[in-house]
CSV table of N, CA and C in Angstrom, one decimal:
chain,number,residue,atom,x,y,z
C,1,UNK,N,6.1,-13.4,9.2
C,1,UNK,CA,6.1,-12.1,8.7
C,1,UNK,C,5.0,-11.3,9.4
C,2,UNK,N,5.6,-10.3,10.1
C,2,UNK,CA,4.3,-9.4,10.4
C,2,UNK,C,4.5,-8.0,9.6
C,3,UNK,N,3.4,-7.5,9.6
C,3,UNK,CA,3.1,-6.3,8.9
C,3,UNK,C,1.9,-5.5,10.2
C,4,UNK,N,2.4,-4.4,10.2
C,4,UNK,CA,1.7,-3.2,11.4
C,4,UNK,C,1.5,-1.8,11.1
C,5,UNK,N,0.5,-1.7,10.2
C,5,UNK,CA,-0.1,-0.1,10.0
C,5,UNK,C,-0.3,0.6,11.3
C,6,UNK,N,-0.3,1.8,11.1
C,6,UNK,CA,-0.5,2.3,11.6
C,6,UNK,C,-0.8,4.0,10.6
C,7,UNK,N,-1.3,4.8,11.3
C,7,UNK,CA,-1.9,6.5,10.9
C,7,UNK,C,-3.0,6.6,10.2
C,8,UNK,N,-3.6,6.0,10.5
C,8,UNK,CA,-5.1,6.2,10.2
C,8,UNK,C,-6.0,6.9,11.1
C,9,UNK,N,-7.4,7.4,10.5
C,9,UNK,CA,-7.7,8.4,11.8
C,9,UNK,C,-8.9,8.9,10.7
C,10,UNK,N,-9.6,10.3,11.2
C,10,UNK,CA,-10.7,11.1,10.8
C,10,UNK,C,-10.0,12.4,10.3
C,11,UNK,N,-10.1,12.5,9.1
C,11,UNK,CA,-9.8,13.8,8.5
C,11,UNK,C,-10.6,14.8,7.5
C,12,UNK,N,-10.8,16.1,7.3
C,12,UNK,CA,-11.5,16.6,6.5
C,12,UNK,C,-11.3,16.6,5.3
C,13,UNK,N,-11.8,16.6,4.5
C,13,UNK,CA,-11.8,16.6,2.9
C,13,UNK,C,-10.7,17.4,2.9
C,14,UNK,N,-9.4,17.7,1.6
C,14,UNK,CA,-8.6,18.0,1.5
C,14,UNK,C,-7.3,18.0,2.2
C,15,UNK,N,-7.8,17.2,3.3
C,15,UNK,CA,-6.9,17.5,4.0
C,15,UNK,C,-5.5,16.2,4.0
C,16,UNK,N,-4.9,15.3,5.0
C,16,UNK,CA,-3.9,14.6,4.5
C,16,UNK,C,-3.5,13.6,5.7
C,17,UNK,N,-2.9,12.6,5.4
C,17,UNK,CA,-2.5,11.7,6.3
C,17,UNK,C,-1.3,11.1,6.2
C,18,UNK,N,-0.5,10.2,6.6
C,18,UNK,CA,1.0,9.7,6.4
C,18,UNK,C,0.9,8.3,6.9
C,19,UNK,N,0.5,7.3,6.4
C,19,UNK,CA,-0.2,5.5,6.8
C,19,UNK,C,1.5,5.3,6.8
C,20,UNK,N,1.5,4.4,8.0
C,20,UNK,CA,3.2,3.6,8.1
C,20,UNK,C,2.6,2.2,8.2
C,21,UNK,N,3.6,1.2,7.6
C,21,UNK,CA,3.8,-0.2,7.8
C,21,UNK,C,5.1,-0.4,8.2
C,22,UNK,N,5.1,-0.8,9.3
C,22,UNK,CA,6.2,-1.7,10.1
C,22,UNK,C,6.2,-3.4,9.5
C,23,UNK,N,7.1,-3.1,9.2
C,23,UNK,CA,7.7,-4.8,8.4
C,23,UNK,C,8.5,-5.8,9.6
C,24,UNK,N,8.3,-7.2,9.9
C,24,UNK,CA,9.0,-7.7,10.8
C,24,UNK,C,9.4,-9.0,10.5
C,25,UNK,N,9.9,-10.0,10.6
C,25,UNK,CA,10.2,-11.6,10.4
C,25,UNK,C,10.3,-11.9,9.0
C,26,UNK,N,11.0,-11.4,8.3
C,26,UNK,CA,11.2,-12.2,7.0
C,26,UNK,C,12.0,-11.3,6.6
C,27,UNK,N,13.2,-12.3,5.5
C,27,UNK,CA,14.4,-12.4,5.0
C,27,UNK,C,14.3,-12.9,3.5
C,28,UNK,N,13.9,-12.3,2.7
C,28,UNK,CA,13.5,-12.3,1.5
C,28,UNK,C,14.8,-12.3,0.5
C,29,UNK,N,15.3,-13.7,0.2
C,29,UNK,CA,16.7,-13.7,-0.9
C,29,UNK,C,16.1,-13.6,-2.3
C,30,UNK,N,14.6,-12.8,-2.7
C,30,UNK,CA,14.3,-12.7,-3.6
C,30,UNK,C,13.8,-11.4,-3.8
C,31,UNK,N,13.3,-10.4,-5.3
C,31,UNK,CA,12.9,-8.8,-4.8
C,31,UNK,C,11.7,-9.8,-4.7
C,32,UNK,N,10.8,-8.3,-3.5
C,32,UNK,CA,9.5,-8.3,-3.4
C,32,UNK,C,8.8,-6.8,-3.6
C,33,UNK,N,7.8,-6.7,-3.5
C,33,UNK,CA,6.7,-6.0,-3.9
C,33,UNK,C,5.8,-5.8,-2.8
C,34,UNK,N,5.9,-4.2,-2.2
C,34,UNK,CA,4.7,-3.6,-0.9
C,34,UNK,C,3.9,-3.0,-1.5
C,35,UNK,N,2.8,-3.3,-1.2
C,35,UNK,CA,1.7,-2.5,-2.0
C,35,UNK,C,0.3,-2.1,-1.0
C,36,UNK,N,-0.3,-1.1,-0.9
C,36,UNK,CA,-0.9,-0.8,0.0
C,36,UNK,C,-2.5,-0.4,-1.0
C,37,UNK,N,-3.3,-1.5,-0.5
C,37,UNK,CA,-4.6,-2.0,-0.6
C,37,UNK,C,-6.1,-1.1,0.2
C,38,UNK,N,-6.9,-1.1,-0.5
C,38,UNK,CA,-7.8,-0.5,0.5
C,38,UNK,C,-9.1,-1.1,0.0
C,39,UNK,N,-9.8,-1.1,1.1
C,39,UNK,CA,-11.7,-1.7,0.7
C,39,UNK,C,-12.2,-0.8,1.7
C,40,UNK,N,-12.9,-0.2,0.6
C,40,UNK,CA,-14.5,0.8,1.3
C,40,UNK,C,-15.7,-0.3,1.9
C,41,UNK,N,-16.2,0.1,2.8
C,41,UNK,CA,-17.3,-0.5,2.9
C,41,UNK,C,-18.4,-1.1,2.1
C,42,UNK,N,-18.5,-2.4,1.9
C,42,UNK,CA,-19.5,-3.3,0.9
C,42,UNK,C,-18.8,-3.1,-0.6
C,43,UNK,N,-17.8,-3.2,-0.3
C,43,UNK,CA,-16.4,-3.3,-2.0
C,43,UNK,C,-15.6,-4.0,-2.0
C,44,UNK,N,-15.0,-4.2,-2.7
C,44,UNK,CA,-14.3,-5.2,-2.8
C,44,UNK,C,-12.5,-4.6,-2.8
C,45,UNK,N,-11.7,-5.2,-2.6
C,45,UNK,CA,-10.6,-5.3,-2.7
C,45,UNK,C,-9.5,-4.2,-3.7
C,46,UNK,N,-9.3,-2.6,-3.5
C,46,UNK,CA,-8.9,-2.0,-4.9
C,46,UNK,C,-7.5,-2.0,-4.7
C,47,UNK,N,-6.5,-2.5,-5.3
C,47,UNK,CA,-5.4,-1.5,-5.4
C,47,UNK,C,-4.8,-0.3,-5.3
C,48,UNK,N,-3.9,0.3,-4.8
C,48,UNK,CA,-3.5,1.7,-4.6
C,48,UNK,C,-2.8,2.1,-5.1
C,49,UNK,N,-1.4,1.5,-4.1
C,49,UNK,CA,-0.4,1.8,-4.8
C,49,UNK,C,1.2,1.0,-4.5
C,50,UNK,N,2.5,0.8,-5.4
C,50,UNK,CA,3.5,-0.8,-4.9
C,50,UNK,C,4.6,-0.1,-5.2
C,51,UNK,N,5.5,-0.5,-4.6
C,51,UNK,CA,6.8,-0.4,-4.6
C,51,UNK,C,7.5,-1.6,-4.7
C,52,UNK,N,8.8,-1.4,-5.1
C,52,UNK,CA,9.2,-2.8,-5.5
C,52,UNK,C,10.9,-2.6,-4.2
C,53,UNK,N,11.2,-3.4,-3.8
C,53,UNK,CA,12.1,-3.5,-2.8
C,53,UNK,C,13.6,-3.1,-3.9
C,54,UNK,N,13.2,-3.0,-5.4
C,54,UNK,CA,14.8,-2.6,-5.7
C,54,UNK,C,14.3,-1.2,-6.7
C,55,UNK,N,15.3,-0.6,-7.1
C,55,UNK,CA,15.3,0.4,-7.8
C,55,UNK,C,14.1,1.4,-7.2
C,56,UNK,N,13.7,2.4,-7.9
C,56,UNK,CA,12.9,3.3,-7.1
C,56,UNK,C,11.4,3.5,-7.8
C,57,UNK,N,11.5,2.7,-8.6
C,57,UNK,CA,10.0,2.8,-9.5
C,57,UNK,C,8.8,2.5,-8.3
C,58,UNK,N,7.6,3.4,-8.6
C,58,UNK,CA,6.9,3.7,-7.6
C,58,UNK,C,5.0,3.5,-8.8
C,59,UNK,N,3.9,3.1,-8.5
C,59,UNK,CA,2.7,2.9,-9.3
C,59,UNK,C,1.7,3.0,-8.5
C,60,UNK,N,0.9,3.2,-9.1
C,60,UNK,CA,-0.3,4.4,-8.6
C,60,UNK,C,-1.7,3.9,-9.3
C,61,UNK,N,-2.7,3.6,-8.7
C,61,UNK,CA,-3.8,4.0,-9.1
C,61,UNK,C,-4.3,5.2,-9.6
C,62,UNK,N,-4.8,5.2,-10.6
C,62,UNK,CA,-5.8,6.7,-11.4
C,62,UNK,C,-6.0,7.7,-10.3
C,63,UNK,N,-6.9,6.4,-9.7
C,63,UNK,CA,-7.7,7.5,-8.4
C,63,UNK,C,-6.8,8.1,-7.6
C,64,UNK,N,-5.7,8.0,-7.7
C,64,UNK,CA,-4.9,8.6,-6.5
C,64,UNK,C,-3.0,9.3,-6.9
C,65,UNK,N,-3.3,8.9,-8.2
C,65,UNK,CA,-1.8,9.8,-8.8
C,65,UNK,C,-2.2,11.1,-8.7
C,66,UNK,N,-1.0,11.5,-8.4
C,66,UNK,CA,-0.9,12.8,-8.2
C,66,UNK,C,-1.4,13.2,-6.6
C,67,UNK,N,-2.0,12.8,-6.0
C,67,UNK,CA,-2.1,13.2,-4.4
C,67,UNK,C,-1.7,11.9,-3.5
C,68,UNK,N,-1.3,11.0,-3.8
C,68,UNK,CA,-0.3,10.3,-2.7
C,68,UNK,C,0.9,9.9,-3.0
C,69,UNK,N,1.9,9.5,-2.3
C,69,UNK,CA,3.1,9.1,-2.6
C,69,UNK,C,3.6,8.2,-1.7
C,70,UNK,N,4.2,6.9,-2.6
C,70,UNK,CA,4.4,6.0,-1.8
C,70,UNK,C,6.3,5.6,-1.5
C,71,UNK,N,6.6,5.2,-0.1
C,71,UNK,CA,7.7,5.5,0.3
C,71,UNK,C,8.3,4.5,1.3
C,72,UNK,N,9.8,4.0,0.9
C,72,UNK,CA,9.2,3.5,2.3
C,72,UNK,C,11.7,3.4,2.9
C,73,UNK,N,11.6,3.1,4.0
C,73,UNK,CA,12.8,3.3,4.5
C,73,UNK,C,13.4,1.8,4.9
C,74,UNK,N,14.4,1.3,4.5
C,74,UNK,CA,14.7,-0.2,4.3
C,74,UNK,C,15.3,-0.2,5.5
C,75,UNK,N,16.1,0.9,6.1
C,75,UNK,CA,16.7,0.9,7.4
C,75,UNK,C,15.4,0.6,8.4
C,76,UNK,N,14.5,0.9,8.4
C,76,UNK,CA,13.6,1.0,9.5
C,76,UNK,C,12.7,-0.3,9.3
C,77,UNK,N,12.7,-1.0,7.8
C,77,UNK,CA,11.8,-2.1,7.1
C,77,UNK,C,10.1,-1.6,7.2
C,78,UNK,N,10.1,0.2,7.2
C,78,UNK,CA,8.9,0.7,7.3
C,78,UNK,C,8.8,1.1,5.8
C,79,UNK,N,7.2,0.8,5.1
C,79,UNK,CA,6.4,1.1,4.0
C,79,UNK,C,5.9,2.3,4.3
C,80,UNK,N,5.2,3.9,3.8
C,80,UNK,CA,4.4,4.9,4.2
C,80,UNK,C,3.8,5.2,3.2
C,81,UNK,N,3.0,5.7,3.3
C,81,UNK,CA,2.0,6.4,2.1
C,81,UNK,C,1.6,7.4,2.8
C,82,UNK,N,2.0,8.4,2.1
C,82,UNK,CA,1.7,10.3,2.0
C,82,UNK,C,0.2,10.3,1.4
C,83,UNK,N,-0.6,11.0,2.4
C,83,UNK,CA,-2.1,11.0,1.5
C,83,UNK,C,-2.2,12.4,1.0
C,84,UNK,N,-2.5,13.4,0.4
C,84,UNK,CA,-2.7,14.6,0.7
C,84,UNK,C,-3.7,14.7,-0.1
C,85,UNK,N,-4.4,15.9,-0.4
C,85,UNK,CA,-5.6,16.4,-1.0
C,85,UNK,C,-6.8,14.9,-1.0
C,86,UNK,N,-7.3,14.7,0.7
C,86,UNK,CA,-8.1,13.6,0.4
C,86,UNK,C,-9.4,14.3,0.1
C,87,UNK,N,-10.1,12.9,0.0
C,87,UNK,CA,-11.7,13.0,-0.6
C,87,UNK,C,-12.6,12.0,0.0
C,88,UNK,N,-13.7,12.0,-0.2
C,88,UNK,CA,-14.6,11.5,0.6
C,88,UNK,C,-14.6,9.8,0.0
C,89,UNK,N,-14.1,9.9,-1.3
C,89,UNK,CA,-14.2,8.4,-2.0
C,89,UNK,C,-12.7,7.8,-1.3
C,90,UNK,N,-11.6,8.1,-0.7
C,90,UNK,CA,-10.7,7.6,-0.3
C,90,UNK,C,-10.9,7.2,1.6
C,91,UNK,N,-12.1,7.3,1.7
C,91,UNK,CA,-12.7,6.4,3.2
C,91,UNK,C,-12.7,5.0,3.0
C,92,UNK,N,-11.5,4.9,3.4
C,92,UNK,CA,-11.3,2.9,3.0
C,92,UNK,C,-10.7,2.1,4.9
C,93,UNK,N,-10.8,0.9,4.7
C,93,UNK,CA,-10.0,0.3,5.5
C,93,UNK,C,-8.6,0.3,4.4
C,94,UNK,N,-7.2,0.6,4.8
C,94,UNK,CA,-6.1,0.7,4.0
C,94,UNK,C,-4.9,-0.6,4.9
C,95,UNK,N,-4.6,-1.7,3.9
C,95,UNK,CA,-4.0,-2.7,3.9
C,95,UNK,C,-3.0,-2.6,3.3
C,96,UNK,N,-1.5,-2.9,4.3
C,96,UNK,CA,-0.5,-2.9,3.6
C,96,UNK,C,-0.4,-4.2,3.1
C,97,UNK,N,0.6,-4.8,2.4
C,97,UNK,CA,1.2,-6.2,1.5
C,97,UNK,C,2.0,-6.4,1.3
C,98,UNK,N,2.3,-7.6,0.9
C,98,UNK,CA,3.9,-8.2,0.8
C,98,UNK,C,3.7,-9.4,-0.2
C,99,UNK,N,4.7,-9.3,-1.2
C,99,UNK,CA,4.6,-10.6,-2.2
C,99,UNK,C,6.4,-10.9,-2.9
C,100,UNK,N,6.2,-11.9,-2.1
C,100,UNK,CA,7.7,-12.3,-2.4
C,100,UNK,C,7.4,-12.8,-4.2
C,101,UNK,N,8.2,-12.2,-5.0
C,101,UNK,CA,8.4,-12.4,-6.1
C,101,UNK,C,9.1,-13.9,-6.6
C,102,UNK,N,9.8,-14.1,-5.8
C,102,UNK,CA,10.7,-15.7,-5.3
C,102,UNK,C,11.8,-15.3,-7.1
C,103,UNK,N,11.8,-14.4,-7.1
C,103,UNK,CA,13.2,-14.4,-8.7
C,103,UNK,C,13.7,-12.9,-8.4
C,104,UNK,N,14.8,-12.6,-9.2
C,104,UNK,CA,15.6,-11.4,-8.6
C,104,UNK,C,15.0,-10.0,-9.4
C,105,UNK,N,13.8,-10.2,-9.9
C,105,UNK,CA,12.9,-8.7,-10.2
C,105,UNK,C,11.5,-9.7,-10.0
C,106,UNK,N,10.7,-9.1,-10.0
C,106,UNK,CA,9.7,-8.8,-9.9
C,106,UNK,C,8.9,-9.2,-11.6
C,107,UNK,N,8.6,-9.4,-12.1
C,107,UNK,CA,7.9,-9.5,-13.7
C,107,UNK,C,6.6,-9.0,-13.7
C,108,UNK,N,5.3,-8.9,-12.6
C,108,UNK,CA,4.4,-8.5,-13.4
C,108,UNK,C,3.8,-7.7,-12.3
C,109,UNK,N,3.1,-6.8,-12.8
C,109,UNK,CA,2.7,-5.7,-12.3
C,109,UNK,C,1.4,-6.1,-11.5
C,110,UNK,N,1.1,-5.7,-10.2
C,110,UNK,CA,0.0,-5.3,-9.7
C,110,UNK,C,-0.8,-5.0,-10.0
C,111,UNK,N,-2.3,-6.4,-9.9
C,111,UNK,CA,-3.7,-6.0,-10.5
C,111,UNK,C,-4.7,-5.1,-10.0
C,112,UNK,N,-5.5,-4.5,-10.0
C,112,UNK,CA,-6.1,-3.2,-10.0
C,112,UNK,C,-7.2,-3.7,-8.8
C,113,UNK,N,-7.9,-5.0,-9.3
C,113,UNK,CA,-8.3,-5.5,-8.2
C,113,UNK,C,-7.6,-6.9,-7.7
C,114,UNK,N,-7.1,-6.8,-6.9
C,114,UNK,CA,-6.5,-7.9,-6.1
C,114,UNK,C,-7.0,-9.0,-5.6
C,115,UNK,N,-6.7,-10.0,-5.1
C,115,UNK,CA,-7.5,-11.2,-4.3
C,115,UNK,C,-6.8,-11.0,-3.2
C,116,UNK,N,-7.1,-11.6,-1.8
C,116,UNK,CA,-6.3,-11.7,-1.1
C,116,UNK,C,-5.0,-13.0,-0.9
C,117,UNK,N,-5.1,-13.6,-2.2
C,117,UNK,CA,-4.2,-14.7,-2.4
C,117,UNK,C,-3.0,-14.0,-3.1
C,118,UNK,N,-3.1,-12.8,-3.9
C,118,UNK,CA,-2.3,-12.1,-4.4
C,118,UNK,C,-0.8,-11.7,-3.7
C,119,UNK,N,-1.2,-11.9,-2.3
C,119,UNK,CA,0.1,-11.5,-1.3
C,119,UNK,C,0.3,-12.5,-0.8
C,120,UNK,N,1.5,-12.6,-0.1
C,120,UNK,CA,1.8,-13.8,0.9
C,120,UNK,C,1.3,-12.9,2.3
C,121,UNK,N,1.5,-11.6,2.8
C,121,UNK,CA,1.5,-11.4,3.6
C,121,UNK,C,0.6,-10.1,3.8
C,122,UNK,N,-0.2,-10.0,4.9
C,122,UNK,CA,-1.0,-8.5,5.1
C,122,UNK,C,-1.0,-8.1,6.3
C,123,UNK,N,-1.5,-6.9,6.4
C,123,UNK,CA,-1.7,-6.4,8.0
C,123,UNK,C,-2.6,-6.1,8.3
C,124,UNK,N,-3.4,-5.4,9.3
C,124,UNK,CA,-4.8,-5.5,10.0
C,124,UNK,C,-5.4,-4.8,9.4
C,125,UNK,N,-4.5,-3.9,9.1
C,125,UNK,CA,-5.3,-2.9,8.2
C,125,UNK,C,-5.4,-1.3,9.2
C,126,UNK,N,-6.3,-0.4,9.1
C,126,UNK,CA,-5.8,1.0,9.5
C,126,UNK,C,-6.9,1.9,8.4
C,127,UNK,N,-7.8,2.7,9.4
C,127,UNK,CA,-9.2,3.1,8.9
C,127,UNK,C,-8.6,4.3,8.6
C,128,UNK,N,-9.1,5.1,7.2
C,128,UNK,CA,-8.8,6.3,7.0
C,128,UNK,C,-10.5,6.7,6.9
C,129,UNK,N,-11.1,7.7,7.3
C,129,UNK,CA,-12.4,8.2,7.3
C,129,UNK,C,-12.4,9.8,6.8
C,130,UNK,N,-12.4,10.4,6.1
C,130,UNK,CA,-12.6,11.3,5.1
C,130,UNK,C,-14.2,12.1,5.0
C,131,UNK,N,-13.9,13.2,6.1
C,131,UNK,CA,-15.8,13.6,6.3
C,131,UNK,C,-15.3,14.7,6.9
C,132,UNK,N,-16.5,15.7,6.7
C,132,UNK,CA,-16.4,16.7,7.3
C,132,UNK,C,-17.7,16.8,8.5
C-alpha cells in the first residue's frame, strides 16, 4: 500500500489549501477508514479528520469543523481535504491514513489522539505552514 500527499505549501492566515492523497496497492474485501492526521512541531499525533470508504458520513475535529472538508474520489483512489479559513495553529506536518477495518463496516470511531499503530498504512506526510 502506498499512500502520496501531496498540496501542501506556505499560506497566509485565512487563506486555504486542497491536501490530495493518492491511494495505490491494496484491495481491501473489507470497509476501511482514511483519515488525515497532523503533528505540529514538538506534539504529538492529533486527529483531523476520516471518512469511511462506504456511505458518505464524514468527522471532524472541533478545531477544524466548519472550515475543512473532507473528500475523496474512489475512481481516482484519491483522499483530499479542503482547508479554508486557515490559522496559524493549523501549521502541522499533515498525514494521510488507512485502516482496514477487516469486517463490512467500520465499528469504532477515530481517536482524537492517535498512535501510529492506529493505521496499517501512512504517507510521508505534506507540510502546511500558516504565517504571514
Amino acid at each position: 500500500v502506498q499512500l502520496v500527499e501531496s498540496g501542501g505549501g506556505l499560506v497566509q492566515p485565512g487563506g486555504s489549501l486542497r491536501l490530495s492523497c493518492a491511494a495505490s496497492g491494496f484491495t481491501f474485501s473489507s470497509a476501511y477508514m482514511m483519515s488525515w492526521v497532523r503533528q505540529a512541531p514538538g506534539k504529538g499525533l492529533e486527529w483531523v479528520s476520516s471518512i469511511y470508504s462506504y456511505g458518505s458520513n464524514t468527522y471532524y475535529a472541533d478545531s477544524v469543523k466548519g472550515r475543512f472538508t473532507i473528500s475523496r474520489d474512489n475512481a481516482k483512489n484519491t483522499l483530499y481535504l479542503q482547508m479554508n479559513s486557515l490559522k496559524s495553529e493549523d501549521t502541522a506536518q499533515y498525514y494521510c491514513a488507512i485502516k482496514n477495518c477487516g469486517a463490512p463496516f467500520c465499528y469504532s470511531l477515530p481517536r482524537r489522539q492517535p498512535s501510529w499503530g492506529d493505521y496499517n498504512n501512512w504517507g510521508q506526510g505534506t507540510q502546511v505552514t500558516v504565517s504571514s
